[in-house]
Coordinates of N, CA, C and O in Angstrom, one line a residue:
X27 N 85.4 53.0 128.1 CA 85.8 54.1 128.9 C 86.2 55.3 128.0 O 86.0 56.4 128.5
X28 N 86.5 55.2 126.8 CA 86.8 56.2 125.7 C 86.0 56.5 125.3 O 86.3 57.1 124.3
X29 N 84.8 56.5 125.4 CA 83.3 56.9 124.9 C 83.2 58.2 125.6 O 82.6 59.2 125.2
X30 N 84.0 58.0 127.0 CA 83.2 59.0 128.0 C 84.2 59.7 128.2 O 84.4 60.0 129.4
X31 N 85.5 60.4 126.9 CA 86.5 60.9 127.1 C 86.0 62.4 126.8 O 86.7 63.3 127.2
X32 N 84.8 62.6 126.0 CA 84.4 64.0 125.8 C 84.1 64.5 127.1 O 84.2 65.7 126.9
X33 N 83.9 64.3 128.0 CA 83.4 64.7 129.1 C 84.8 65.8 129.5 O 84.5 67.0 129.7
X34 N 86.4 65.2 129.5 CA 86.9 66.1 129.8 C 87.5 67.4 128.7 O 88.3 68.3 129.1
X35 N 87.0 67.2 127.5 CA 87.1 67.8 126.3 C 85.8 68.8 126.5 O 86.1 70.0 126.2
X36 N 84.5 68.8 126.8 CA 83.8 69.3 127.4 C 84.2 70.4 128.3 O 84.3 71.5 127.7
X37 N 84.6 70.3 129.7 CA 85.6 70.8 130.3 C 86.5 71.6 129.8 O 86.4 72.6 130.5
X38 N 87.5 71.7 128.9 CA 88.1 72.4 128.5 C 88.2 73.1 128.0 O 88.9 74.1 128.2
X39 N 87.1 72.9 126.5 CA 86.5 74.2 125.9 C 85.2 75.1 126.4 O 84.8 76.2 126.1
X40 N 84.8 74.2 127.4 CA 83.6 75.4 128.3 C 84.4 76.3 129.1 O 83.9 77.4 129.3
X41 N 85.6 76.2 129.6 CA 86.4 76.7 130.3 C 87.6 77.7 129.1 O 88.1 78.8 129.4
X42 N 87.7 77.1 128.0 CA 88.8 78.1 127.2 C 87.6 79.2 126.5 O 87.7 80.4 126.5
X43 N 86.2 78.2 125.9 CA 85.3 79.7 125.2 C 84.6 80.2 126.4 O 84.9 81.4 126.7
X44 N 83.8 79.7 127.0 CA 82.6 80.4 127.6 C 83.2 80.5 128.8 O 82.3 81.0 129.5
X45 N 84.5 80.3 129.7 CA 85.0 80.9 130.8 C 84.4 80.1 132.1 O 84.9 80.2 133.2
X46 N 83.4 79.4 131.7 CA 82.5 78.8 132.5 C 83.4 77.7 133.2 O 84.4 77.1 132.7
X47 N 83.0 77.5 134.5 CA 83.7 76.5 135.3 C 82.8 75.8 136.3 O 81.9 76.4 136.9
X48 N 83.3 73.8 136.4 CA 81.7 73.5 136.7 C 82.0 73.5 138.0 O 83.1 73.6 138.5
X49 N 80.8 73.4 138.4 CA 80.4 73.6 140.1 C 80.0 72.4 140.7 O 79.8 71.5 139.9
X50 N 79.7 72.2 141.8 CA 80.2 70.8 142.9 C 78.9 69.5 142.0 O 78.7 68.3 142.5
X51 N 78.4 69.8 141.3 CA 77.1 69.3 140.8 C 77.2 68.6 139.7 O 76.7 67.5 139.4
X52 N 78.0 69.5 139.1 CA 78.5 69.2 138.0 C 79.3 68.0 138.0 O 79.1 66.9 137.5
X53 N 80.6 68.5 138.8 CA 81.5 67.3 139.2 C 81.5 66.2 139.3 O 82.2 65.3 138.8
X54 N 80.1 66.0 140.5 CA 79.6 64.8 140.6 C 79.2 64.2 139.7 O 79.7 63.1 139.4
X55 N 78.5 64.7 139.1 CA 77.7 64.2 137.9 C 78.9 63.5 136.6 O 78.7 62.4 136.1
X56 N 79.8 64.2 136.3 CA 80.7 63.8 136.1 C 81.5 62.8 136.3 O 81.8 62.1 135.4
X57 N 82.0 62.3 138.1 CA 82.2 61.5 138.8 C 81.6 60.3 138.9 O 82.1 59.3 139.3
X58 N 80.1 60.4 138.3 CA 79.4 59.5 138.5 C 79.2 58.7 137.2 O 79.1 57.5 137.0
X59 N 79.3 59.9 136.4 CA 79.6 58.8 134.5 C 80.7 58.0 134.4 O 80.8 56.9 134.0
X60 N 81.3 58.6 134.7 CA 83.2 58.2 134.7 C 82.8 56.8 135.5 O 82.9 55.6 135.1
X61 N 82.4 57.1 137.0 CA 82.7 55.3 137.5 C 81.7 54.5 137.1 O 81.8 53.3 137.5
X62 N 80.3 54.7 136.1 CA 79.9 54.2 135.8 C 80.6 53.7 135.0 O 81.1 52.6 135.2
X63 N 81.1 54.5 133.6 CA 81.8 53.6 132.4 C 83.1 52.8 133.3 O 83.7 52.5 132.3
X64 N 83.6 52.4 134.1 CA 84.6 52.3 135.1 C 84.4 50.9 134.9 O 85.1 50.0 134.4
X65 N 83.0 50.9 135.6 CA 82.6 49.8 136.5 C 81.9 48.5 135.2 O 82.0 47.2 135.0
X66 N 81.1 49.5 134.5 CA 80.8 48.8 133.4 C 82.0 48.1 132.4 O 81.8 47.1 131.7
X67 N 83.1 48.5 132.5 CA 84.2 48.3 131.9 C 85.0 47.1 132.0 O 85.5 46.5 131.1
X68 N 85.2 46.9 133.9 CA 85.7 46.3 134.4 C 84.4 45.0 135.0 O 85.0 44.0 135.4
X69 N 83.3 44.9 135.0 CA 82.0 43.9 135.2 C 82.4 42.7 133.7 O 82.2 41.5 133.6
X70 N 83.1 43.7 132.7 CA 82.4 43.0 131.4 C 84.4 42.1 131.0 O 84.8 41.2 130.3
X71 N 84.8 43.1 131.7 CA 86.4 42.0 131.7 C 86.8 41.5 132.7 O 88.0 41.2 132.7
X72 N 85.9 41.0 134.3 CA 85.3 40.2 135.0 C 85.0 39.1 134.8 O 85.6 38.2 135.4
X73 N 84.0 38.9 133.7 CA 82.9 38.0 133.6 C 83.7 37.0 132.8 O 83.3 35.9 133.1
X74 N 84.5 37.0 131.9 CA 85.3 35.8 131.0 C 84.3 35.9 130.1 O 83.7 36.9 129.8
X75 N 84.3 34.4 129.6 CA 83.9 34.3 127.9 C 82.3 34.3 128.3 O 81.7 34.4 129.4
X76 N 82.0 34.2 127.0 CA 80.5 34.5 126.9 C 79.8 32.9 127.1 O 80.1 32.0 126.3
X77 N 79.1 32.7 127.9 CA 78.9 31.1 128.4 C 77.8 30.6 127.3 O 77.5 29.4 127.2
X78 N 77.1 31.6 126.3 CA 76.0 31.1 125.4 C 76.8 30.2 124.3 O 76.2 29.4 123.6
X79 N 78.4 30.3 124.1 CA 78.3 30.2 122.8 C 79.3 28.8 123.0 O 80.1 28.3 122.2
X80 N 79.0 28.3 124.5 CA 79.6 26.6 124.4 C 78.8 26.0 123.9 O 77.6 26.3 124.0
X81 N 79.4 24.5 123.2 CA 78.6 23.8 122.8 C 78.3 22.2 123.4 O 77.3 21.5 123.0

């Protein structure tokens, strides 16, 4: 999930240099990385141990 923390660092400085502010497309788009890494996050501390490495 900390991979995908530039995203709101992104945001900040597009908004402190270039004044720029994102638009409903953006957001989403944003919305949609975030519950990806979310989801991916929580699938993989879900799942328990890794079943290849019983013997």
């Amino acid at each position: 999930m900390f991979d995908n923390g530039y995203l709101v660092f992104a945001l900040f400085w597009s908004n402190l240099i270039f004044g720029d502010r994102p638009g409903f497309i953006d957001l989403l788009g944003i919305v949609l990385i975030g519950s990806g890494a979310l989801l991916a996050t929580t699938a993989s501390a879900n799942r328990g141990p890794d079943q290849s490495e019983r013997n």
